[in-house]
Structures are given as structure tokens and as C-alpha cells.
Short mmCIF file of C-alpha atoms in Angstrom, two decimals:
data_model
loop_
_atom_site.label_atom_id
_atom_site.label_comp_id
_atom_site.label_asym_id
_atom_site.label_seq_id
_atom_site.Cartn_x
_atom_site.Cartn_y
_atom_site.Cartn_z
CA UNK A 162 20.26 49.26 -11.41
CA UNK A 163 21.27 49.05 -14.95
CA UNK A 164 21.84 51.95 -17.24
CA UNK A 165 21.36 51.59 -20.80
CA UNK A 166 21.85 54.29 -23.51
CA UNK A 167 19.96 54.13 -26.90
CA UNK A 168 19.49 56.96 -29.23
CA UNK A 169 20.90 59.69 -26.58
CA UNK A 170 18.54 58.71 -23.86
CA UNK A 171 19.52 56.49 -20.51
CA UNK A 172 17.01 54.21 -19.46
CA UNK A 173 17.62 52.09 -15.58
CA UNK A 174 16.25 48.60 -15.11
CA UNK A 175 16.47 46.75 -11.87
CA UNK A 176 18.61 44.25 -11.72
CA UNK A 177 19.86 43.74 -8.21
CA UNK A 178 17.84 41.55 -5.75
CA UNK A 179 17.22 44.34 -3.19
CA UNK A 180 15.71 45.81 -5.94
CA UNK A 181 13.43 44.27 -7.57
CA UNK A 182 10.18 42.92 -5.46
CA UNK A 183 8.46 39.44 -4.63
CA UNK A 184 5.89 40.32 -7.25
CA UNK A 185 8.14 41.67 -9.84
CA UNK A 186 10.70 38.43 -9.03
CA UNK A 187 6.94 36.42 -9.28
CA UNK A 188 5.86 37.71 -12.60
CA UNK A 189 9.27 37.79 -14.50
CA UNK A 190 9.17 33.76 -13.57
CA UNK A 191 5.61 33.27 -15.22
CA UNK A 192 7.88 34.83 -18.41
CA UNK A 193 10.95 32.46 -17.97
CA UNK A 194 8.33 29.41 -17.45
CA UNK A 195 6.01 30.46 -20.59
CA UNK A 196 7.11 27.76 -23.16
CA UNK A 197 5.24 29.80 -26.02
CA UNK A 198 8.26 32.11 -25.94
CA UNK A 199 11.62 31.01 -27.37
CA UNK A 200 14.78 32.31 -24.77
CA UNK A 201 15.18 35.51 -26.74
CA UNK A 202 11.54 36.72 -26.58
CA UNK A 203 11.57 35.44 -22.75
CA UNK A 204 14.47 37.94 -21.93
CA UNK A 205 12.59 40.54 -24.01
CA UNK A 206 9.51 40.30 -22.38
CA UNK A 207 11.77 40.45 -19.09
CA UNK A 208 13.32 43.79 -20.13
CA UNK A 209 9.76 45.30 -21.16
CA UNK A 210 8.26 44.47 -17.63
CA UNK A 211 11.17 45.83 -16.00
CA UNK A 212 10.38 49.12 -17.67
CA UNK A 213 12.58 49.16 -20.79
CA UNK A 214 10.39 50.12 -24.16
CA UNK A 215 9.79 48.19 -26.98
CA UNK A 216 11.60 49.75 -29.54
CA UNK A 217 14.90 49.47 -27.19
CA UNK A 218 14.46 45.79 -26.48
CA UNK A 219 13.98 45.04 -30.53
CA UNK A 220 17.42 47.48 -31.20
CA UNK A 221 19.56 45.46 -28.41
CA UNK A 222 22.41 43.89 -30.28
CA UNK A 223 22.79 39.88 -29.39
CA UNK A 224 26.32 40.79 -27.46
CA UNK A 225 23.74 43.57 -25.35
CA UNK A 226 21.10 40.84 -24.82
CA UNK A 227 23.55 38.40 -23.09
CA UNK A 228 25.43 40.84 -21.18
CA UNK A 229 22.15 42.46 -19.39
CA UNK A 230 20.66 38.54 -19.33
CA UNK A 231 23.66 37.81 -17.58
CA UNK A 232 23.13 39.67 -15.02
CA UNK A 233 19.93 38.56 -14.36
CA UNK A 234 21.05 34.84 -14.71
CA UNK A 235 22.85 35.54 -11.16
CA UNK A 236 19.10 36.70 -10.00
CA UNK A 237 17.75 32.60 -10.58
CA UNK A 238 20.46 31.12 -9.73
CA UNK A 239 20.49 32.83 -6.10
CA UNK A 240 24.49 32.85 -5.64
CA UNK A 241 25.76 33.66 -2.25
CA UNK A 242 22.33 34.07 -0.06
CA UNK A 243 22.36 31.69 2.50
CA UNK A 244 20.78 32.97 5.52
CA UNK A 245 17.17 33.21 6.33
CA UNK A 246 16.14 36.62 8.10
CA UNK A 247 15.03 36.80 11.34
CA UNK A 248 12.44 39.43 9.96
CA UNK A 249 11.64 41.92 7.18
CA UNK A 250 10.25 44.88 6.92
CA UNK A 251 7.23 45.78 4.96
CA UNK A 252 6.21 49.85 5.42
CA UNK A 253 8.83 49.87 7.97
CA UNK A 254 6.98 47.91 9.79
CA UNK A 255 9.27 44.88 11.87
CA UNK A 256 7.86 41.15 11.36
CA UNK A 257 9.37 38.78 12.80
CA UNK A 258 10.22 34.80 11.51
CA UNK A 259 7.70 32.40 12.67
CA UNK A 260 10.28 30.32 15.57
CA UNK A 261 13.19 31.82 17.56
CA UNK A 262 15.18 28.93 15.99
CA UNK A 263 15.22 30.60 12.46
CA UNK A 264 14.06 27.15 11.24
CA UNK A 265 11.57 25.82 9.11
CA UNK A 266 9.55 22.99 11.19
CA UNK A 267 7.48 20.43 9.96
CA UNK A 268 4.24 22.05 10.39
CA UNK A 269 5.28 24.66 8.42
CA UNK A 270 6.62 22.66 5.88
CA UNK A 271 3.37 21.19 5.24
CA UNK A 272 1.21 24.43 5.45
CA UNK A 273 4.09 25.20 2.44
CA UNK A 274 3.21 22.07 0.56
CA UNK A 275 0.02 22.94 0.31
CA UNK A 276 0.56 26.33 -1.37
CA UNK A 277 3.21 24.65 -4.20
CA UNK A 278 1.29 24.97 -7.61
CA UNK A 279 -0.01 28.53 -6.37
CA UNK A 280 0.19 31.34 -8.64
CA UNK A 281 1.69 33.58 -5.73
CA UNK A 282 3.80 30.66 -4.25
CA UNK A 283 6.91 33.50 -2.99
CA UNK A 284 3.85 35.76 -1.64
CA UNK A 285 2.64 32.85 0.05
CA UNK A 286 5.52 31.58 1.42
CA UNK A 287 6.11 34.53 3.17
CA UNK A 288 2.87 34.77 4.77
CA UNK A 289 4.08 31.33 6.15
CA UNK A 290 7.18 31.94 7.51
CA UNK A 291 6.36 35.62 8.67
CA UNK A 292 2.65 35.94 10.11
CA UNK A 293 1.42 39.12 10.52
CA UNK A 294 -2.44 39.31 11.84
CA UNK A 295 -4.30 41.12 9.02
CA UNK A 296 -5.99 39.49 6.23
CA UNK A 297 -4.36 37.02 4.14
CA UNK A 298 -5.09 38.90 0.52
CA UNK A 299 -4.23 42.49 1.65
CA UNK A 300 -0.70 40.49 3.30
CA UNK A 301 0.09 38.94 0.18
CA UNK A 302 -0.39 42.66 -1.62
CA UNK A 303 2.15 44.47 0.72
CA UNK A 304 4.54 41.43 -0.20
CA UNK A 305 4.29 42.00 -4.05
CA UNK A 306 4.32 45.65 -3.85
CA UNK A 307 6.73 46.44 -1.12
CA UNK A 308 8.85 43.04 -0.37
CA UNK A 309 12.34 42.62 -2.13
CA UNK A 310 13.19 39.05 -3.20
CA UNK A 311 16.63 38.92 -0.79
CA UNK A 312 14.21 38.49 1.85
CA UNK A 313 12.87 35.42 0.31
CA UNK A 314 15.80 33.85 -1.82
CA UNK A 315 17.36 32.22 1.18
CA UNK A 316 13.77 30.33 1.76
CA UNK A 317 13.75 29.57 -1.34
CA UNK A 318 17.35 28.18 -1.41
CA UNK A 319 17.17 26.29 1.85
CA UNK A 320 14.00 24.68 0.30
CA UNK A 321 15.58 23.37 -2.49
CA UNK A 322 18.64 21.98 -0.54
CA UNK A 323 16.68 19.84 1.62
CA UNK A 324 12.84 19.05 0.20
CA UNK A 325 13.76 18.68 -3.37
CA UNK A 326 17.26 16.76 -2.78
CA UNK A 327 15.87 14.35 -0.89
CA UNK A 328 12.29 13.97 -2.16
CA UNK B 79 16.36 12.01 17.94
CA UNK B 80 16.39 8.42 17.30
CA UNK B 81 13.93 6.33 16.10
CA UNK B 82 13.96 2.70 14.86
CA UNK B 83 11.99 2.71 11.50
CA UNK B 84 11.83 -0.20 8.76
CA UNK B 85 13.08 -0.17 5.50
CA UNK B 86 10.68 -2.80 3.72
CA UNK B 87 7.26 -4.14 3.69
CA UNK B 88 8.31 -7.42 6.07
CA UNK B 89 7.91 -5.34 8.83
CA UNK B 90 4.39 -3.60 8.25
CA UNK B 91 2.30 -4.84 9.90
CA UNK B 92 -1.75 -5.48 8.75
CA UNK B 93 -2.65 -2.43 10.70
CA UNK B 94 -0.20 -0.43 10.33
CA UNK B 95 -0.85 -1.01 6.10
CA UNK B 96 -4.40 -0.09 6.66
CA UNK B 97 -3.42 3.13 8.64
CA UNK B 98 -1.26 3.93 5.91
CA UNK B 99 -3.87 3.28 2.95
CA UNK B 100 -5.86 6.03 4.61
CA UNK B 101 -3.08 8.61 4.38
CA UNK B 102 -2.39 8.16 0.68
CA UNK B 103 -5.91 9.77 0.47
CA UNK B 104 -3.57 13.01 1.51
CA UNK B 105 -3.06 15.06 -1.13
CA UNK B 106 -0.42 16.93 0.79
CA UNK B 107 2.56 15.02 0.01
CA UNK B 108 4.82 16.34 2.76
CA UNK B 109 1.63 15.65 5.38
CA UNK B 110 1.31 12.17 3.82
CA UNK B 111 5.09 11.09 4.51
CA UNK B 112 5.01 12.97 8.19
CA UNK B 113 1.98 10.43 8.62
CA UNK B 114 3.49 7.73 7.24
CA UNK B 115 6.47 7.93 9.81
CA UNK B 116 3.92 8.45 12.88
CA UNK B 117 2.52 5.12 11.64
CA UNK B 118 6.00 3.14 11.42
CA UNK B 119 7.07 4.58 14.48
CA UNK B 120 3.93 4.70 16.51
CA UNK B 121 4.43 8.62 16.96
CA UNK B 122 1.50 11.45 16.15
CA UNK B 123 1.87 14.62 14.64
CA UNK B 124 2.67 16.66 18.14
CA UNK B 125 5.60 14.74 18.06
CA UNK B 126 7.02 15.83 14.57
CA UNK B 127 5.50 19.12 14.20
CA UNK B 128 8.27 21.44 15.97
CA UNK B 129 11.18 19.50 14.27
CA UNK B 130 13.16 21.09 12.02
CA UNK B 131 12.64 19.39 8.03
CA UNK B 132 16.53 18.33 8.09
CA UNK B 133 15.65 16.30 11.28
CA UNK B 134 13.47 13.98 9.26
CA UNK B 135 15.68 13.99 6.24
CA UNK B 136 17.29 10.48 6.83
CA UNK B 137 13.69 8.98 8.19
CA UNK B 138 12.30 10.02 4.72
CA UNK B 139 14.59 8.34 2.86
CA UNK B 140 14.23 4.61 4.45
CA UNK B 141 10.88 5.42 2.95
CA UNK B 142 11.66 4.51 -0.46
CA UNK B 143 10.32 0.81 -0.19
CA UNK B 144 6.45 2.53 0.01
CA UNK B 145 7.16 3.54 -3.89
CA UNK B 146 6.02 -0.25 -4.72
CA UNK B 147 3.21 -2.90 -3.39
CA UNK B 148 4.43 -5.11 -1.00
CA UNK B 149 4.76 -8.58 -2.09
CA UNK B 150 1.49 -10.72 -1.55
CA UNK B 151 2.54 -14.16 -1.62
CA UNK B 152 0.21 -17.01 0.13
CA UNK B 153 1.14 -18.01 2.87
CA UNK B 154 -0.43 -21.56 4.48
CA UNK B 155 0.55 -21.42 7.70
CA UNK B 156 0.71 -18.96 10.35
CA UNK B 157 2.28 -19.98 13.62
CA UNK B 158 -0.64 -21.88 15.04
CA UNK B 159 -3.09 -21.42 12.12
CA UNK B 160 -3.42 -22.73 9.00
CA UNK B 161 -4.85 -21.47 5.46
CA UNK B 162 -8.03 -23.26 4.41
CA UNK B 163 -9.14 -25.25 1.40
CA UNK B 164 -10.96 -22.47 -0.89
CA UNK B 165 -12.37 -25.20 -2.60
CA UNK B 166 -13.90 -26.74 0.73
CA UNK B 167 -15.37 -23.11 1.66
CA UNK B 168 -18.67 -23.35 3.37
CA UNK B 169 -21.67 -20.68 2.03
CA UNK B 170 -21.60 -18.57 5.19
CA UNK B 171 -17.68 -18.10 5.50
CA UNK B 172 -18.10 -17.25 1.63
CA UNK B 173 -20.97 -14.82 2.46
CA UNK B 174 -19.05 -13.49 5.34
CA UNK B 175 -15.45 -13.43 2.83
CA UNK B 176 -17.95 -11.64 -0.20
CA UNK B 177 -19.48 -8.80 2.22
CA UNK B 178 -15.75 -8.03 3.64
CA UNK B 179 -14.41 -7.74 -0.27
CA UNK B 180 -17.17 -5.77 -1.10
CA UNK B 181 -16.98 -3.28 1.45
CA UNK B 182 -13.47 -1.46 1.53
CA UNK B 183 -11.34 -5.12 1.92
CA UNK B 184 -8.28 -3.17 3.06
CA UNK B 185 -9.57 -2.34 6.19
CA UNK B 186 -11.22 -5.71 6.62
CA UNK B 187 -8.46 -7.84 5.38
CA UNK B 188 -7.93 -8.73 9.35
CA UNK B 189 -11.73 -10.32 9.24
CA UNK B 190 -11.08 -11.92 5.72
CA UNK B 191 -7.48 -13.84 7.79
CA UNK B 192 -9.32 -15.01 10.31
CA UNK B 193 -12.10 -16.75 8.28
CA UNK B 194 -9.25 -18.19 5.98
CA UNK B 195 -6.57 -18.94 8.69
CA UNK B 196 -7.72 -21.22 11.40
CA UNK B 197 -6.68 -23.67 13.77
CA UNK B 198 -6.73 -27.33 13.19
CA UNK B 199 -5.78 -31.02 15.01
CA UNK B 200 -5.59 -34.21 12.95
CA UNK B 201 -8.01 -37.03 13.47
CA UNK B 202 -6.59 -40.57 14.66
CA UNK B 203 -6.77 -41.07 10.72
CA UNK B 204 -4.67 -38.36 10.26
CA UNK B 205 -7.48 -36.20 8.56
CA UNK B 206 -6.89 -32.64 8.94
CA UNK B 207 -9.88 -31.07 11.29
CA UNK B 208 -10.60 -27.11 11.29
CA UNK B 209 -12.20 -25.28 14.33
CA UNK B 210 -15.34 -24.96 13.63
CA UNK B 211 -16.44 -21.10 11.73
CA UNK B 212 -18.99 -20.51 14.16
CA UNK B 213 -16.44 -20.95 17.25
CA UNK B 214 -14.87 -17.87 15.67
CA UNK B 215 -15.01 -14.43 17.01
CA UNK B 216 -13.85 -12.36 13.57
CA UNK B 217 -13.46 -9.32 15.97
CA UNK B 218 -11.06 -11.08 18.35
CA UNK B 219 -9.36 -13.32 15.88
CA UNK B 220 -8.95 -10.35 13.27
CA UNK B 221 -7.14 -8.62 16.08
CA UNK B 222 -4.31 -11.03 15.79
CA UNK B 223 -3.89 -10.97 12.29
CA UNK B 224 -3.92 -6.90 12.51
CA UNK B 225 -0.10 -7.83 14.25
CA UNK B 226 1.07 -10.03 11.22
CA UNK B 227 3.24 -8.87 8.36
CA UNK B 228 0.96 -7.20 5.63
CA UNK B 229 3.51 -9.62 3.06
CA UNK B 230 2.25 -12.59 4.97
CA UNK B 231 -2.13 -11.90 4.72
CA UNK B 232 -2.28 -10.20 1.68
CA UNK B 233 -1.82 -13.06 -0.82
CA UNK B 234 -5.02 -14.34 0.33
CA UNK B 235 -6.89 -11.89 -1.32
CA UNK B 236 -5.24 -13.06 -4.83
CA UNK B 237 -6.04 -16.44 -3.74
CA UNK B 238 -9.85 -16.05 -2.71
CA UNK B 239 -10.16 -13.26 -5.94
CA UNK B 240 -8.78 -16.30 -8.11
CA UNK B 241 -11.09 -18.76 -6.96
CA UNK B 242 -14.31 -16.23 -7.23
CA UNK B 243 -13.03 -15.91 -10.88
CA UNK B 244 -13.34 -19.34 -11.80
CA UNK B 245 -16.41 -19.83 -9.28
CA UNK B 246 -18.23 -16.76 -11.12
CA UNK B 247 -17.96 -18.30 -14.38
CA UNK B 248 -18.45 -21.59 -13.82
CA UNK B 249 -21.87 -20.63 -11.84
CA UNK B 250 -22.97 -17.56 -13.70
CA UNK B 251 -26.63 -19.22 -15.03
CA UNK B 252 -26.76 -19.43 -11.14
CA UNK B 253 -25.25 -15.98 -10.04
CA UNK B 254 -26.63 -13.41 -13.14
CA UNK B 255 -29.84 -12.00 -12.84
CA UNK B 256 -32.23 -13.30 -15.68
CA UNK B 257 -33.01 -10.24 -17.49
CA UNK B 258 -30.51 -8.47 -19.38
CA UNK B 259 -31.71 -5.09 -19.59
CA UNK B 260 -29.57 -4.07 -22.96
CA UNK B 261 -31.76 -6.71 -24.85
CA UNK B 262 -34.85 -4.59 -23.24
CA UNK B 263 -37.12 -1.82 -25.02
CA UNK B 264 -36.05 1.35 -23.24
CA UNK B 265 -38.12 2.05 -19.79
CA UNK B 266 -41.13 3.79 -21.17
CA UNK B 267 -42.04 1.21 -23.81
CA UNK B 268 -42.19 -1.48 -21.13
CA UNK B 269 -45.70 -2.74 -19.68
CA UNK B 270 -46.66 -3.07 -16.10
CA UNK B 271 -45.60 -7.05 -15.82
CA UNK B 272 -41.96 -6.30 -17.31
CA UNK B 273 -41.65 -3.40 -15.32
CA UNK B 274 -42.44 -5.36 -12.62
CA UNK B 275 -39.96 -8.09 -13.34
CA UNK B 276 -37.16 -6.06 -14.02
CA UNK B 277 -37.68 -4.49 -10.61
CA UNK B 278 -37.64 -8.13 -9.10
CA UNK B 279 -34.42 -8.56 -10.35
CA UNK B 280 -32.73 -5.34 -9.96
CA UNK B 281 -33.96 -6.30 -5.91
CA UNK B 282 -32.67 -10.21 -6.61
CA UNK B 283 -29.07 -8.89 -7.24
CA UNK B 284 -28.85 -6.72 -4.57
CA UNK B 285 -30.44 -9.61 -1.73
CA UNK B 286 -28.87 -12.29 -3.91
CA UNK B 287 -27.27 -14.42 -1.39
CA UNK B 288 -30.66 -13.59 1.34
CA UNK B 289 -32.85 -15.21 -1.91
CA UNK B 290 -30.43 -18.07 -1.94
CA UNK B 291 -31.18 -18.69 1.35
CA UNK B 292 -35.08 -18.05 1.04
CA UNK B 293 -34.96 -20.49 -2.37
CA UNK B 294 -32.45 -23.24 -0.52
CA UNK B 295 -34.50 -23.52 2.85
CA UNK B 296 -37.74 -23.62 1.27
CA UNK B 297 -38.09 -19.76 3.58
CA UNK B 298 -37.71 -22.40 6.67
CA UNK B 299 -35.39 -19.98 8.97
CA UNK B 300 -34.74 -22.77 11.40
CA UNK B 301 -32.69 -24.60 8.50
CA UNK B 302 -30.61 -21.30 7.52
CA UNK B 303 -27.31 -22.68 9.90
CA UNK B 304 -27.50 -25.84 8.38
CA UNK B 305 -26.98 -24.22 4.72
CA UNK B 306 -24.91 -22.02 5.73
CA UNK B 307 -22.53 -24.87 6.67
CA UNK B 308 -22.60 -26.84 4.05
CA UNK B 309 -19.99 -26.79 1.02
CA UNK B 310 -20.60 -23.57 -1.28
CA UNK B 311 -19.41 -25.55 -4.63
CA UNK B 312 -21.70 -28.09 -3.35
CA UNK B 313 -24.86 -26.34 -2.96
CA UNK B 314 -23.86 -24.43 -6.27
CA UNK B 315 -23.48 -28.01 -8.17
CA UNK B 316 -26.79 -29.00 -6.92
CA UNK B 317 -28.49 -25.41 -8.15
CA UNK B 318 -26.93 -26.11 -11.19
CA UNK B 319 -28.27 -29.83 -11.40
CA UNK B 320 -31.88 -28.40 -10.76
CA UNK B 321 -31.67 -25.70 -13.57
CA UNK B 322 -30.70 -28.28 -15.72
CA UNK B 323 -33.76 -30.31 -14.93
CA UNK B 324 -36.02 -28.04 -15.09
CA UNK B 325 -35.12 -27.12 -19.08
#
């Protein structure tokens, strides 16, 4: 969490990535991706979906703005998580990774490829790579609501290493 | 895991190029390439499906060569067979040569080969002498040219596509139907006889080579082989000659 004070009053923000969930993580990338905003209005759009009001994110002082984007920079560029889980927990409820071997396989890879441009590509992903036996939609809700993004980062990461380097 | 896989086109063979055409249908990219390398490697999917992605890492980059055609340059001989004369074509290998083009030529490229490449001897005058087209089985023949190099059969496409150019202009009083419907009065304005006659020749472009036949062999089926084995620039010079007598 962060703590800000403005006029007398404290107001938290997530910040950390056992915080903040695969939907919240989702969304706040729509806002980094959305080229009608300029960087400044991206971080304050950021700050306003992560709870903070208006009137605090037009008052933050340009020093403020890249201290608390700062520490969010460390959020996309997913320092120090390397290891994929052999399960999460959603509810408190145990699911397990797809294969004993902690691996993505080639058949997963390509039920992944296929779910690339979607809207809900983290939510997705995990649906992939953690099957649970209920229906897909209500899945992907528990994910967005009740998932934190360390579960998914070092997908996401290990992804990157070895599709997009060698594609 | 250690699989030999090639790095160019010299080693694709026809049927593996036609297997591969298919895939790039795939819009699943990742599928595609996992295709691909069952293809060059003459694996299937159960084989690749519970390997981990860095396995196939290295595989997928000897792939690079698929970004670009492979080379189609024409090649006149092939081990025992040799390329025909376009020029000499008879009307039923060009029949045969049209129906293949017109009807997904990738996967009959094979059949297109084996009409072009055939064996030969030389006469006691030296004269080169073909086998004979209807001594041909396409499906056997094409079978061997599904084992060549795709580099090595596909520049006979560009060569037969060069000479149906030149043939289509040079013969187009001959091969375009005689009413150009553009000049027309639109459908409705049309009378019964010019309805009629556009029909005929809507029909006459679709059966154009069957009316060819009907017109050449007077609708005498017995003489259809014998047509159908003579030169096609020859019968086309003599349709020519009789338009021009008849104006």
C-alpha cells in the first residue's frame, strides 16, 4: 500500500503485486495502452482507478507524480518473479498447474495463442494453465475479482523470454 | 530430442510444400509453426504436444527460410525426364495443364510435372522423341514428382503461365466469348433472342474447350483422340485462318 496525505486526510492505493488483482493489473493496462492519453493523464487515470479522487490526482506535484509512478513502473516491468506456481488459490480454494513438470507444453502454448488479442488475455491465461471444472465466464470472474497478479507475472515473464525472443 | 530439420527450400519437397500451403490457412501462428515442423520432420502433433516450448526453440528458428517463396527456376531436366516444348503442347495435355491451374494448382502441381516432364529416346536422326501423353498415368507419375524439390517443379508454372499469356492474346477472337455484356442494355430491356444468346455464351465459356471439341470434330466423338493430339497452336492457327475467311 501507499499512503498519501492531502489536505489532512490519508488516502492508501495499492501498489504491491500481491495486492492488486488480475483484473485491476488488466484494466490499469487498457490505461497505459490508450494512446488518446498523454503519460501524465495515463498515470492519473491509474491513480483514480486505484481509488485516489480526482481532486488529489489534479493537486499531485510533478516530483509526487514520479515518485508514486515509480513505484508502479517496478509493477510492468515484473523485477525479480521468476517462478511459476505450482497452484493458487482463489476463495481458498487449492488449484493446481496444469503438468507436474511446472512447464508450459506445446499444446498449451497454442490454446494461449489463440487467446492473444483477448480483452481478458491474464484471465485467460490462467484458465489455461490452471483448469478448474466450472464454467469458463464465472472462472475468469473469480480471477479478476479474487486473483493477485504475482500469481500470473511469472507466466507472463517466462512468455516473453522464450515466445517473443525467438518469434 | 533430436531431429534433423532443413534450413532452406532445396530440401522441401513437392509434398511436403503442399502440406505446408494448407497450414498457412492456420490462423494460430504458434499451431501453424508446430505443423510446419511435423511436416519437415515427418512427426504429428502427439509427438510435440507434451514438449516443453524451450524444447522447440532452436527447431523454430531454422524456420526462418519459410519467411520468403522458394525460388522457382525451370528446370529441363529431371534425372530421367525431360521438360517439354510449350510451344509443341498438344490440346489435351493443354486441357489437362488448364483444368489442374484452374483448380487449386498447388496441390496439383505433381499432375501439372508429369504432363510437362517426360521421358524421351532420340531417333537414329537424332530427333528428340517423347513418350507418348496417353502412356501416362498422371496419378502414378505425379507421385514421383511429389518426392522432388519444390525449387526444382515450381518454375514450370511461370513457364506454362508465360506461354498462356502470350497464347491468350494472340488467340483471344478465338478464346472470348462474342458478346460483351457491358456494351448490352441492362437484363430487363433485352428481348427473348438476346436473352437467349447471352445465355449461349455465358454456357460457351464455361464448356469452352467441350465446344471446341464439338466445333473441331464436326460432334464426331470417334475423332475427339485424334484432336486432342494434335498441336494446340496448330489447331488455334487454323481457327484463326477460318475466322478470317469467313469475314
Amino acid at each position: 500500500m501507499i499512503n498519501l496525505k492531502f489536505e489532512e486526510k490519508t488516502y492508501s492505493i495499492k501498489n504491491n503485486i500481491d495486492e492488486i488483482t488480475v483484473g485491476e493489473y488488466e484494466d490499469i493496462s487498457k490505461i497505459m495502452k490508450d494512446n488518446e492519453l498523454d503519460d501524465i493523464d495515463k498515470w492519473i487515470e491509474t491513480f483514480k482507478y486505484l481509488g485516489l479522487p480526482e481532486i488529489v490526482c489534479k493537486n499531485l506535484d510533478i516530483v509526487d507524480l514520479n515518485i508514486l509512478s515509480s513505484q508502479y513502473l517496478l509493477l510492468f516491468n515484473n523485477n525479480g518473479i521468476k517462478k511459476i506456481k505450482k497452484h493458487i488459490f482463489i476463495n481458498n480454494e487449492k488449484i493446481n498447474f496444469v503438468n507436474k513438470d511446472i512447464k508450459i507444453k506445446i499444446k498449451d502454448m497454442i490454446l494461449i495463442q489463440d487467446i492473444i488479442n483477448s480483452k481478458d488475455y491474464i484471465s485467460e491465461l490462467i484458465t489455461i494453465l490452471y483448469p478448474k471444472q466450472i464454467d469458463k465466464k464465472i472462472y475468469i470472474k473469480e480471477i479478476k475479482n479474487n486473483l493477485t497478479i504475482d500469481n500470473a507475472l511469472p507466466i507472463i515473464n517466462y512468455l516473453n523470454k522464450n515466445i517473443n525472443n525467438e518469434s | 530430442m533430436n531431429l534433423n530439420i532443413t534450413n532452406s527450400w532445396e530440401n522441401v519437397t513437392v509434398f511436403q510444400y503442399q502440406e505446408m500451403i494448407e497450414s498457412y490457412e492456420n490462423d494460430n501462428d504458434f499451431e501453424k509453426y508446430i505443423q510446419f515442423l511435423c511436416i519437415l520432420t515427418n512427426t504429428d502433433m502427439e509427438y510435440w504436444n507434451d514438449r516443453n516450448i524451450e524444447e522447440i526453440a532452436k527447431y523454430v528458428k531454422t524456420l526462418t527460410f519459410l519467411q520468403k517463396e522458394p525460388e522457382s527456376k525451370l528446370i529441363k531436366e529431371i534425372n530421367e525426364f525431360k521438360l517439354i516444348d510449350i510451344n509443341t503442347i498438344k490440346l489435351g495435355e493443354f486441357i489437362d495443364i488448364e483444368y489442374f491451374l484452374n483448380n487449386n494448382f498447388i496441390k496439383n502441381i505433381h499432375k501439372i510435372a508429369a504432363i510437362m516432364y517426360r521421358k524421351y529416346k532420340y531417333d537414329e536422326f537424332n530427333n528428340i522423341i517423347y513418350e507418348p501423353y496417353k502412356n501416362i498415368n498422371l496419378e502414378t507419375r505425379g507421385e514421383y514428382f511429389l518426392n522432388q524439390p519444390i525449387i526444382n517443379i515450381l518454375g514450370v508454372i511461370k513457364y506454362i503461365n508465360e506461354f498462356k499469356s502470350i497464347f491468350n492474346e494472340n488467340y483471344k477472337t478465338v478464346l472470348n466469348p462474342n458478346i460483351n455484356e457491358e456494351d448490352l442494355d441492362p437484363i430487363d430491356e433485352l428481348d427473348e433472342k438476346e436473352k437467349k444468346e447471352i445465355e449461349k455464351e455465358k454456357l460457351r465459356e464455361k464448356w469452352s474447350w467441350e465446344f471446341l471439341l464439338k466445333e473441331l470434330t464436326n460432334d464426331d466423338l470417334t475423332k475427339y483422340n485424334k484432336i486432342l493430339d494434335l498441336e494446340l497452336i496448330f489447331i488455334f492457327n487454323q481457327l484463326i485462318f477460318k475466322q478470317l475467311f469467313k469475314q
